[in-house]
JSON list of C-alpha atoms in Angstrom, two decimals:
[
{"chain": "A", "resi": 96, "resn": "MET", "atom": "CA", "xyz": [-36.47, 151.31, 143.39]},
{"chain": "A", "resi": 97, "resn": "LYS", "atom": "CA", "xyz": [-34.71, 149.38, 140.60]},
{"chain": "A", "resi": 98, "resn": "ASP", "atom": "CA", "xyz": [-30.96, 148.97, 141.08]},
{"chain": "A", "resi": 99, "resn": "THR", "atom": "CA", "xyz": [-29.66, 150.42, 137.80]},
{"chain": "A", "resi": 100, "resn": "PHE", "atom": "CA", "xyz": [-26.16, 151.51, 136.75]},
{"chain": "A", "resi": 101, "resn": "PHE", "atom": "CA", "xyz": [-27.21, 155.18, 136.99]},
{"chain": "A", "resi": 102, "resn": "ARG", "atom": "CA", "xyz": [-28.67, 154.74, 140.47]},
{"chain": "A", "resi": 103, "resn": "ARG", "atom": "CA", "xyz": [-25.36, 153.22, 141.64]},
{"chain": "A", "resi": 104, "resn": "ASN", "atom": "CA", "xyz": [-23.15, 155.76, 139.85]},
{"chain": "A", "resi": 105, "resn": "GLY", "atom": "CA", "xyz": [-25.37, 158.77, 139.15]},
{"chain": "A", "resi": 106, "resn": "LEU", "atom": "CA", "xyz": [-23.36, 161.28, 141.17]},
{"chain": "A", "resi": 107, "resn": "SER", "atom": "CA", "xyz": [-20.04, 160.56, 139.46]},
{"chain": "A", "resi": 108, "resn": "VAL", "atom": "CA", "xyz": [-21.67, 160.26, 136.00]},
{"chain": "A", "resi": 109, "resn": "VAL", "atom": "CA", "xyz": [-23.43, 163.64, 136.25]},
{"chain": "A", "resi": 110, "resn": "VAL", "atom": "CA", "xyz": [-20.40, 165.45, 137.69]},
{"chain": "A", "resi": 111, "resn": "ALA", "atom": "CA", "xyz": [-18.13, 163.92, 135.02]},
{"chain": "A", "resi": 112, "resn": "ALA", "atom": "CA", "xyz": [-20.57, 165.04, 132.31]},
{"chain": "A", "resi": 113, "resn": "MET", "atom": "CA", "xyz": [-20.66, 168.57, 133.75]},
{"chain": "A", "resi": 114, "resn": "MET", "atom": "CA", "xyz": [-16.84, 168.65, 133.86]},
{"chain": "A", "resi": 115, "resn": "LEU", "atom": "CA", "xyz": [-16.52, 167.48, 130.24]},
{"chain": "A", "resi": 116, "resn": "ALA", "atom": "CA", "xyz": [-19.15, 169.97, 129.09]},
{"chain": "A", "resi": 117, "resn": "ALA", "atom": "CA", "xyz": [-17.35, 172.85, 130.80]},
{"chain": "A", "resi": 118, "resn": "TRP", "atom": "CA", "xyz": [-13.95, 171.68, 129.50]},
{"chain": "A", "resi": 119, "resn": "SER", "atom": "CA", "xyz": [-15.35, 171.52, 125.96]},
{"chain": "A", "resi": 120, "resn": "ALA", "atom": "CA", "xyz": [-16.79, 175.01, 126.34]},
{"chain": "A", "resi": 121, "resn": "GLN", "atom": "CA", "xyz": [-13.40, 176.19, 127.63]},
{"chain": "A", "resi": 122, "resn": "ALA", "atom": "CA", "xyz": [-11.75, 174.75, 124.50]},
{"chain": "A", "resi": 123, "resn": "VAL", "atom": "CA", "xyz": [-14.24, 176.42, 122.14]},
{"chain": "A", "resi": 124, "resn": "THR", "atom": "CA", "xyz": [-14.12, 179.84, 123.77]},
{"chain": "A", "resi": 125, "resn": "GLY", "atom": "CA", "xyz": [-10.37, 179.62, 124.40]},
{"chain": "A", "resi": 126, "resn": "HIS", "atom": "CA", "xyz": [-9.76, 178.85, 120.71]},
{"chain": "A", "resi": 127, "resn": "ALA", "atom": "CA", "xyz": [-11.83, 181.86, 119.69]},
{"chain": "A", "resi": 128, "resn": "ALA", "atom": "CA", "xyz": [-10.12, 184.15, 122.22]},
{"chain": "A", "resi": 129, "resn": "HIS", "atom": "CA", "xyz": [-6.64, 182.95, 121.20]},
{"chain": "A", "resi": 130, "resn": "ASN", "atom": "CA", "xyz": [-7.34, 183.56, 117.51]},
{"chain": "A", "resi": 131, "resn": "GLN", "atom": "CA", "xyz": [-8.72, 186.98, 118.33]},
{"chain": "A", "resi": 132, "resn": "GLU", "atom": "CA", "xyz": [-5.47, 187.82, 120.12]},
{"chain": "A", "resi": 133, "resn": "LEU", "atom": "CA", "xyz": [-3.43, 186.57, 117.15]},
{"chain": "A", "resi": 134, "resn": "LEU", "atom": "CA", "xyz": [-5.40, 188.77, 114.76]},
{"chain": "A", "resi": 135, "resn": "GLU", "atom": "CA", "xyz": [-4.87, 191.79, 117.00]},
{"chain": "A", "resi": 136, "resn": "HIS", "atom": "CA", "xyz": [-1.11, 191.21, 116.63]},
{"chain": "A", "resi": 137, "resn": "GLY", "atom": "CA", "xyz": [-1.32, 190.74, 112.89]},
{"chain": "A", "resi": 138, "resn": "LYS", "atom": "CA", "xyz": [-0.69, 186.98, 113.05]},
{"chain": "A", "resi": 139, "resn": "ALA", "atom": "CA", "xyz": [-2.46, 184.15, 111.22]},
{"chain": "A", "resi": 140, "resn": "THR", "atom": "CA", "xyz": [-5.10, 182.27, 113.16]},
{"chain": "A", "resi": 141, "resn": "ILE", "atom": "CA", "xyz": [-4.61, 178.61, 114.09]},
{"chain": "A", "resi": 142, "resn": "GLY", "atom": "CA", "xyz": [-6.90, 175.63, 113.64]},
{"chain": "A", "resi": 143, "resn": "TRP", "atom": "CA", "xyz": [-8.76, 173.61, 116.24]},
{"chain": "A", "resi": 144, "resn": "HIS", "atom": "CA", "xyz": [-6.18, 170.80, 116.51]},
{"chain": "A", "resi": 145, "resn": "ALA", "atom": "CA", "xyz": [-3.28, 173.24, 116.78]},
{"chain": "A", "resi": 146, "resn": "TYR", "atom": "CA", "xyz": [-5.03, 175.05, 119.63]},
{"chain": "A", "resi": 147, "resn": "LEU", "atom": "CA", "xyz": [-5.76, 171.83, 121.53]},
{"chain": "A", "resi": 148, "resn": "THR", "atom": "CA", "xyz": [-2.04, 171.01, 121.52]},
{"chain": "A", "resi": 149, "resn": "SER", "atom": "CA", "xyz": [-0.94, 174.55, 122.32]},
{"chain": "A", "resi": 150, "resn": "GLY", "atom": "CA", "xyz": [0.57, 175.86, 125.53]},
{"chain": "A", "resi": 151, "resn": "ASP", "atom": "CA", "xyz": [-2.32, 178.30, 125.83]},
{"chain": "A", "resi": 152, "resn": "PHE", "atom": "CA", "xyz": [-4.92, 175.52, 126.17]},
{"chain": "A", "resi": 153, "resn": "TRP", "atom": "CA", "xyz": [-2.90, 173.26, 128.46]},
{"chain": "A", "resi": 154, "resn": "SER", "atom": "CA", "xyz": [-1.71, 176.10, 130.64]},
{"chain": "A", "resi": 155, "resn": "ALA", "atom": "CA", "xyz": [-5.31, 177.14, 131.32]},
{"chain": "A", "resi": 156, "resn": "THR", "atom": "CA", "xyz": [-6.37, 173.54, 131.91]},
{"chain": "A", "resi": 157, "resn": "PHE", "atom": "CA", "xyz": [-3.60, 172.46, 134.27]},
{"chain": "A", "resi": 158, "resn": "GLU", "atom": "CA", "xyz": [-3.64, 175.80, 136.09]},
{"chain": "A", "resi": 159, "resn": "ASN", "atom": "CA", "xyz": [-7.15, 175.00, 137.30]},
{"chain": "A", "resi": 160, "resn": "TRP", "atom": "CA", "xyz": [-6.64, 171.28, 137.89]},
{"chain": "A", "resi": 161, "resn": "GLU", "atom": "CA", "xyz": [-3.55, 172.04, 139.95]},
{"chain": "A", "resi": 162, "resn": "SER", "atom": "CA", "xyz": [-5.45, 174.22, 142.42]},
{"chain": "A", "resi": 163, "resn": "GLU", "atom": "CA", "xyz": [-8.33, 171.75, 142.73]},
{"chain": "A", "resi": 164, "resn": "PHE", "atom": "CA", "xyz": [-6.06, 168.82, 143.56]},
{"chain": "A", "resi": 165, "resn": "LEU", "atom": "CA", "xyz": [-4.03, 170.91, 145.99]},
{"chain": "A", "resi": 166, "resn": "GLN", "atom": "CA", "xyz": [-7.23, 171.99, 147.72]},
{"chain": "A", "resi": 167, "resn": "MET", "atom": "CA", "xyz": [-8.54, 168.45, 148.13]},
{"chain": "A", "resi": 168, "resn": "GLY", "atom": "CA", "xyz": [-5.21, 166.92, 149.13]},
{"chain": "A", "resi": 169, "resn": "VAL", "atom": "CA", "xyz": [-4.50, 169.54, 151.79]},
{"chain": "A", "resi": 170, "resn": "TYR", "atom": "CA", "xyz": [-8.09, 169.43, 153.04]},
{"chain": "A", "resi": 171, "resn": "VAL", "atom": "CA", "xyz": [-8.06, 165.64, 153.41]},
{"chain": "A", "resi": 172, "resn": "LEU", "atom": "CA", "xyz": [-4.87, 165.87, 155.47]},
{"chain": "A", "resi": 173, "resn": "LEU", "atom": "CA", "xyz": [-6.00, 168.82, 157.62]},
{"chain": "A", "resi": 174, "resn": "THR", "atom": "CA", "xyz": [-9.22, 167.04, 158.61]},
{"chain": "A", "resi": 175, "resn": "VAL", "atom": "CA", "xyz": [-7.12, 164.21, 160.06]},
{"chain": "A", "resi": 176, "resn": "TRP", "atom": "CA", "xyz": [-5.73, 166.41, 162.85]},
{"chain": "A", "resi": 177, "resn": "LEU", "atom": "CA", "xyz": [-7.82, 169.59, 163.06]},
{"chain": "A", "resi": 178, "resn": "ARG", "atom": "CA", "xyz": [-11.40, 170.19, 164.21]},
{"chain": "A", "resi": 179, "resn": "GLN", "atom": "CA", "xyz": [-14.02, 172.91, 163.76]},
{"chain": "A", "resi": 180, "resn": "LYS", "atom": "CA", "xyz": [-16.72, 172.85, 166.38]},
{"chain": "A", "resi": 181, "resn": "GLY", "atom": "CA", "xyz": [-20.17, 172.76, 164.82]},
{"chain": "A", "resi": 182, "resn": "SER", "atom": "CA", "xyz": [-19.00, 172.07, 161.26]},
{"chain": "A", "resi": 183, "resn": "ALA", "atom": "CA", "xyz": [-20.39, 169.17, 159.26]},
{"chain": "A", "resi": 184, "resn": "GLU", "atom": "CA", "xyz": [-16.96, 168.96, 157.59]},
{"chain": "A", "resi": 185, "resn": "SER", "atom": "CA", "xyz": [-15.11, 168.21, 160.83]},
{"chain": "A", "resi": 186, "resn": "ARG", "atom": "CA", "xyz": [-14.59, 165.04, 162.80]},
{"chain": "A", "resi": 187, "resn": "PRO", "atom": "CA", "xyz": [-16.43, 165.11, 166.16]},
{"chain": "A", "resi": 188, "resn": "MET", "atom": "CA", "xyz": [-14.80, 167.03, 169.00]},
{"chain": "A", "resi": 189, "resn": "ASP", "atom": "CA", "xyz": [-15.06, 163.94, 171.21]},
{"chain": "A", "resi": 190, "resn": "GLU", "atom": "CA", "xyz": [-12.78, 161.27, 169.76]},
{"chain": "A", "resi": 191, "resn": "ALA", "atom": "CA", "xyz": [-14.98, 158.58, 171.28]},
{"chain": "A", "resi": 192, "resn": "GLU", "atom": "CA", "xyz": [-17.68, 159.53, 168.76]},
{"chain": "A", "resi": 193, "resn": "ASP", "atom": "CA", "xyz": [-15.24, 158.63, 165.98]},
{"chain": "A", "resi": 194, "resn": "ASP", "atom": "CA", "xyz": [-15.27, 154.96, 166.91]},
{"chain": "A", "resi": 195, "resn": "THR", "atom": "CA", "xyz": [-17.04, 152.72, 164.43]},
{"chain": "A", "resi": 196, "resn": "GLU", "atom": "CA", "xyz": [-17.76, 149.02, 164.41]},
{"chain": "A", "resi": 197, "resn": "PRO", "atom": "CA", "xyz": [-14.88, 147.05, 162.88]},
{"chain": "A", "resi": 198, "resn": "THR", "atom": "CA", "xyz": [-15.52, 145.66, 159.40]},
{"chain": "A", "resi": 199, "resn": "PRO", "atom": "CA", "xyz": [-15.63, 141.84, 159.22]},
{"chain": "A", "resi": 200, "resn": "VAL", "atom": "CA", "xyz": [-12.31, 140.53, 157.90]},
{"chain": "A", "resi": 201, "resn": "GLU", "atom": "CA", "xyz": [-13.88, 138.93, 154.85]},
{"chain": "A", "resi": 202, "resn": "ARG", "atom": "CA", "xyz": [-15.25, 142.33, 153.74]},
{"chain": "A", "resi": 203, "resn": "GLN", "atom": "CA", "xyz": [-12.06, 144.29, 154.34]},
{"chain": "A", "resi": 204, "resn": "PRO", "atom": "CA", "xyz": [-10.14, 145.46, 151.22]},
{"chain": "A", "resi": 205, "resn": "ARG", "atom": "CA", "xyz": [-7.32, 143.11, 150.23]},
{"chain": "A", "resi": 206, "resn": "ALA", "atom": "CA", "xyz": [-4.70, 145.87, 150.56]},
{"chain": "A", "resi": 207, "resn": "TRP", "atom": "CA", "xyz": [-5.69, 146.45, 154.18]},
{"chain": "A", "resi": 208, "resn": "ARG", "atom": "CA", "xyz": [-5.55, 142.73, 155.01]},
{"chain": "A", "resi": 209, "resn": "ARG", "atom": "CA", "xyz": [-2.00, 142.42, 153.64]},
{"chain": "A", "resi": 210, "resn": "GLY", "atom": "CA", "xyz": [-0.56, 144.67, 156.34]},
{"chain": "A", "resi": 211, "resn": "GLY", "atom": "CA", "xyz": [2.89, 146.28, 156.38]},
{"chain": "A", "resi": 212, "resn": "VAL", "atom": "CA", "xyz": [3.81, 148.94, 153.83]},
{"chain": "A", "resi": 213, "resn": "VAL", "atom": "CA", "xyz": [0.86, 147.99, 151.63]},
{"chain": "A", "resi": 214, "resn": "ARG", "atom": "CA", "xyz": [-1.53, 148.68, 154.51]},
{"chain": "A", "resi": 215, "resn": "TRP", "atom": "CA", "xyz": [0.13, 152.04, 155.22]},
{"chain": "A", "resi": 216, "resn": "LEU", "atom": "CA", "xyz": [-0.08, 153.08, 151.57]},
{"chain": "A", "resi": 217, "resn": "TYR", "atom": "CA", "xyz": [-3.72, 152.02, 151.40]},
{"chain": "A", "resi": 218, "resn": "ALA", "atom": "CA", "xyz": [-4.55, 153.86, 154.63]},
{"chain": "A", "resi": 219, "resn": "ASN", "atom": "CA", "xyz": [-3.12, 157.07, 153.17]},
{"chain": "A", "resi": 220, "resn": "SER", "atom": "CA", "xyz": [-3.95, 156.47, 149.52]},
{"chain": "A", "resi": 221, "resn": "LEU", "atom": "CA", "xyz": [-6.54, 159.25, 149.18]},
{"chain": "A", "resi": 222, "resn": "SER", "atom": "CA", "xyz": [-4.21, 162.08, 150.20]},
{"chain": "A", "resi": 223, "resn": "ILE", "atom": "CA", "xyz": [-1.30, 160.50, 148.30]},
{"chain": "A", "resi": 224, "resn": "ALA", "atom": "CA", "xyz": [-3.40, 160.32, 145.12]},
{"chain": "A", "resi": 225, "resn": "PHE", "atom": "CA", "xyz": [-4.52, 163.96, 145.39]},
{"chain": "A", "resi": 226, "resn": "LEU", "atom": "CA", "xyz": [-1.00, 165.22, 146.03]},
{"chain": "A", "resi": 227, "resn": "LEU", "atom": "CA", "xyz": [0.43, 163.19, 143.12]},
{"chain": "A", "resi": 228, "resn": "LEU", "atom": "CA", "xyz": [-2.30, 164.61, 140.89]},
{"chain": "A", "resi": 229, "resn": "PHE", "atom": "CA", "xyz": [-1.37, 168.09, 142.14]},
{"chain": "A", "resi": 230, "resn": "PHE", "atom": "CA", "xyz": [2.32, 167.63, 141.25]},
{"chain": "A", "resi": 231, "resn": "PHE", "atom": "CA", "xyz": [1.36, 166.22, 137.84]},
{"chain": "A", "resi": 232, "resn": "SER", "atom": "CA", "xyz": [-0.94, 169.19, 137.18]},
{"chain": "A", "resi": 233, "resn": "PHE", "atom": "CA", "xyz": [1.59, 171.70, 138.53]},
{"chain": "A", "resi": 234, "resn": "THR", "atom": "CA", "xyz": [4.20, 170.31, 136.13]},
{"chain": "A", "resi": 235, "resn": "GLY", "atom": "CA", "xyz": [1.69, 170.45, 133.26]},
{"chain": "A", "resi": 236, "resn": "HIS", "atom": "CA", "xyz": [0.83, 174.04, 134.17]},
{"chain": "A", "resi": 237, "resn": "LEU", "atom": "CA", "xyz": [4.52, 175.00, 134.21]},
{"chain": "A", "resi": 238, "resn": "PHE", "atom": "CA", "xyz": [5.26, 173.45, 130.82]},
{"chain": "A", "resi": 239, "resn": "GLY", "atom": "CA", "xyz": [2.04, 174.76, 129.27]},
{"chain": "A", "resi": 240, "resn": "SER", "atom": "CA", "xyz": [2.59, 178.31, 130.52]},
{"chain": "A", "resi": 241, "resn": "TRP", "atom": "CA", "xyz": [6.23, 178.22, 129.40]},
{"chain": "A", "resi": 242, "resn": "ARG", "atom": "CA", "xyz": [5.19, 177.17, 125.87]},
{"chain": "A", "resi": 243, "resn": "LYS", "atom": "CA", "xyz": [2.58, 179.92, 125.91]},
{"chain": "A", "resi": 244, "resn": "SER", "atom": "CA", "xyz": [5.23, 182.45, 126.97]},
{"chain": "A", "resi": 245, "resn": "ILE", "atom": "CA", "xyz": [7.39, 181.43, 124.00]},
{"chain": "A", "resi": 246, "resn": "GLY", "atom": "CA", "xyz": [4.50, 182.24, 121.64]},
{"chain": "A", "resi": 247, "resn": "ASP", "atom": "CA", "xyz": [3.88, 185.54, 123.43]},
{"chain": "A", "resi": 248, "resn": "ALA", "atom": "CA", "xyz": [7.57, 186.44, 123.14]},
{"chain": "A", "resi": 249, "resn": "ALA", "atom": "CA", "xyz": [7.50, 185.74, 119.40]},
{"chain": "A", "resi": 250, "resn": "MET", "atom": "CA", "xyz": [4.45, 187.98, 118.95]},
{"chain": "A", "resi": 251, "resn": "HIS", "atom": "CA", "xyz": [6.16, 190.82, 120.78]},
{"chain": "A", "resi": 252, "resn": "HIS", "atom": "CA", "xyz": [9.58, 190.20, 119.14]},
{"chain": "A", "resi": 253, "resn": "VAL", "atom": "CA", "xyz": [11.42, 189.67, 122.41]},
{"chain": "A", "resi": 254, "resn": "PRO", "atom": "CA", "xyz": [13.69, 186.79, 123.49]},
{"chain": "A", "resi": 255, "resn": "ALA", "atom": "CA", "xyz": [11.94, 183.80, 125.03]},
{"chain": "A", "resi": 256, "resn": "GLU", "atom": "CA", "xyz": [12.81, 182.65, 128.55]},
{"chain": "A", "resi": 257, "resn": "SER", "atom": "CA", "xyz": [14.30, 179.25, 129.31]},
{"chain": "A", "resi": 258, "resn": "LEU", "atom": "CA", "xyz": [12.16, 176.82, 131.31]},
{"chain": "A", "resi": 259, "resn": "GLY", "atom": "CA", "xyz": [14.31, 177.36, 134.39]},
{"chain": "A", "resi": 260, "resn": "SER", "atom": "CA", "xyz": [13.96, 181.14, 134.18]},
{"chain": "A", "resi": 261, "resn": "TYR", "atom": "CA", "xyz": [10.23, 180.93, 133.58]},
{"chain": "A", "resi": 262, "resn": "ALA", "atom": "CA", "xyz": [9.79, 178.73, 136.65]},
{"chain": "A", "resi": 263, "resn": "LEU", "atom": "CA", "xyz": [10.95, 181.74, 138.71]},
{"chain": "A", "resi": 264, "resn": "ASP", "atom": "CA", "xyz": [8.87, 184.27, 136.77]},
{"chain": "A", "resi": 265, "resn": "PRO", "atom": "CA", "xyz": [6.35, 186.17, 138.96]},
{"chain": "A", "resi": 266, "resn": "SER", "atom": "CA", "xyz": [3.66, 185.83, 136.27]},
{"chain": "A", "resi": 267, "resn": "PHE", "atom": "CA", "xyz": [3.75, 182.02, 136.56]},
{"chain": "A", "resi": 268, "resn": "TRP", "atom": "CA", "xyz": [3.40, 182.12, 140.33]},
{"chain": "A", "resi": 269, "resn": "PHE", "atom": "CA", "xyz": [0.68, 184.78, 140.06]},
{"chain": "A", "resi": 270, "resn": "GLU", "atom": "CA", "xyz": [-1.34, 182.31, 137.95]},
{"chain": "A", "resi": 271, "resn": "SER", "atom": "CA", "xyz": [-0.95, 179.65, 140.64]},
{"chain": "A", "resi": 272, "resn": "PHE", "atom": "CA", "xyz": [-1.55, 181.75, 143.75]},
{"chain": "A", "resi": 273, "resn": "GLN", "atom": "CA", "xyz": [-4.69, 183.43, 142.39]},
{"chain": "A", "resi": 274, "resn": "ASN", "atom": "CA", "xyz": [-6.24, 179.97, 142.01]},
{"chain": "A", "resi": 275, "resn": "TRP", "atom": "CA", "xyz": [-4.92, 178.51, 145.24]},
{"chain": "A", "resi": 276, "resn": "GLN", "atom": "CA", "xyz": [-6.37, 181.29, 147.39]},
{"chain": "A", "resi": 277, "resn": "SER", "atom": "CA", "xyz": [-9.80, 180.90, 145.80]},
{"chain": "A", "resi": 278, "resn": "GLU", "atom": "CA", "xyz": [-9.80, 177.14, 146.46]},
{"chain": "A", "resi": 279, "resn": "PHE", "atom": "CA", "xyz": [-8.89, 177.62, 150.12]},
{"chain": "A", "resi": 280, "resn": "LEU", "atom": "CA", "xyz": [-11.60, 180.28, 150.38]},
{"chain": "A", "resi": 281, "resn": "ALA", "atom": "CA", "xyz": [-14.14, 177.77, 149.02]},
{"chain": "A", "resi": 282, "resn": "VAL", "atom": "CA", "xyz": [-13.08, 175.17, 151.63]},
{"chain": "A", "resi": 283, "resn": "LEU", "atom": "CA", "xyz": [-13.25, 177.76, 154.41]},
{"chain": "A", "resi": 284, "resn": "SER", "atom": "CA", "xyz": [-16.75, 178.76, 153.29]},
{"chain": "A", "resi": 285, "resn": "LEU", "atom": "CA", "xyz": [-17.97, 175.16, 153.35]},
{"chain": "A", "resi": 286, "resn": "VAL", "atom": "CA", "xyz": [-16.43, 174.48, 156.76]},
{"chain": "A", "resi": 287, "resn": "VAL", "atom": "CA", "xyz": [-17.88, 177.62, 158.38]},
{"chain": "A", "resi": 288, "resn": "LEU", "atom": "CA", "xyz": [-21.25, 177.84, 156.61]},
{"chain": "A", "resi": 289, "resn": "SER", "atom": "CA", "xyz": [-22.05, 174.22, 157.47]},
{"chain": "A", "resi": 290, "resn": "ILE", "atom": "CA", "xyz": [-22.01, 175.24, 161.15]},
{"chain": "A", "resi": 291, "resn": "PHE", "atom": "CA", "xyz": [-25.09, 177.43, 160.72]},
{"chain": "A", "resi": 292, "resn": "LEU", "atom": "CA", "xyz": [-26.74, 176.41, 157.45]},
{"chain": "A", "resi": 293, "resn": "ARG", "atom": "CA", "xyz": [-28.33, 173.15, 156.28]},
{"chain": "A", "resi": 294, "resn": "GLN", "atom": "CA", "xyz": [-29.20, 171.35, 153.06]},
{"chain": "A", "resi": 295, "resn": "LYS", "atom": "CA", "xyz": [-31.81, 168.67, 153.60]},
{"chain": "A", "resi": 296, "resn": "ASP", "atom": "CA", "xyz": [-30.62, 165.18, 152.62]},
{"chain": "A", "resi": 297, "resn": "SER", "atom": "CA", "xyz": [-27.08, 166.26, 151.69]},
{"chain": "A", "resi": 298, "resn": "PRO", "atom": "CA", "xyz": [-24.21, 164.29, 153.30]},
{"chain": "A", "resi": 299, "resn": "GLN", "atom": "CA", "xyz": [-22.28, 167.57, 153.38]},
{"chain": "A", "resi": 300, "resn": "SER", "atom": "CA", "xyz": [-24.82, 168.96, 155.83]},
{"chain": "A", "resi": 301, "resn": "LYS", "atom": "CA", "xyz": [-25.82, 168.16, 159.39]},
{"chain": "A", "resi": 302, "resn": "PRO", "atom": "CA", "xyz": [-29.43, 167.04, 159.92]},
{"chain": "A", "resi": 303, "resn": "VAL", "atom": "CA", "xyz": [-31.78, 170.03, 159.63]},
{"chain": "A", "resi": 304, "resn": "ASP", "atom": "CA", "xyz": [-32.84, 169.68, 163.27]},
{"chain": "A", "resi": 305, "resn": "ALA", "atom": "CA", "xyz": [-29.26, 169.42, 164.62]},
{"chain": "A", "resi": 306, "resn": "PRO", "atom": "CA", "xyz": [-27.99, 172.21, 166.89]},
{"chain": "A", "resi": 307, "resn": "ASN", "atom": "CA", "xyz": [-25.28, 174.51, 165.59]},
{"chain": "A", "resi": 308, "resn": "ASP", "atom": "CA", "xyz": [-22.69, 173.07, 167.99]},
{"chain": "A", "resi": 309, "resn": "LYS", "atom": "CA", "xyz": [-23.10, 169.52, 166.68]},
{"chain": "A", "resi": 310, "resn": "THR", "atom": "CA", "xyz": [-19.81, 168.61, 165.01]},
{"chain": "A", "resi": 311, "resn": "GLY", "atom": "CA", "xyz": [-19.68, 166.18, 162.08]},
{"chain": "A", "resi": 312, "resn": "SER", "atom": "CA", "xyz": [-22.34, 165.34, 159.52]}
]
């Protein structure tokens, strides 16, 4: 088969396209829903650009990104130490099965060859990246929701909260926790269902003829 750009990068290209399509649809429907809410309160509608820079749009966006990055960061770290017998998502129960042939030095990443702090950072870079993305998204969610709350307060003719007060508001934490629990449920489902179920040719699945107690993909 010809070695094309899409063959080398098809998975990331398709998933990125699906994400952008869904995000665009979120923006379109969110704009319509926000204007509908404004009309119900006797306020003037806002244009497309105003909505895309509004707290309403960025609150909804970062609220979801935050939970996704938390899910992946925590999951990456948990799989370092914990096991689930029979799951394709777990490292093998026998640590000896974890051993792999060492990579020739000339093919090792430069950061790994440098050693010291650089090697440590590289060795933990995946979880570090996810957790930094989580904190960035959490901060974006907080600021976006706070700006949205200011608009809501104006519509209802009540005083707006300060950022510090809003950070302790139950409604903000409700937004976060309802997403976090669903992400952890999704991870739990994948871990447990991969013990008993298979998907032919997927790296997330064990071989279709593997016994249920086989651990690791």
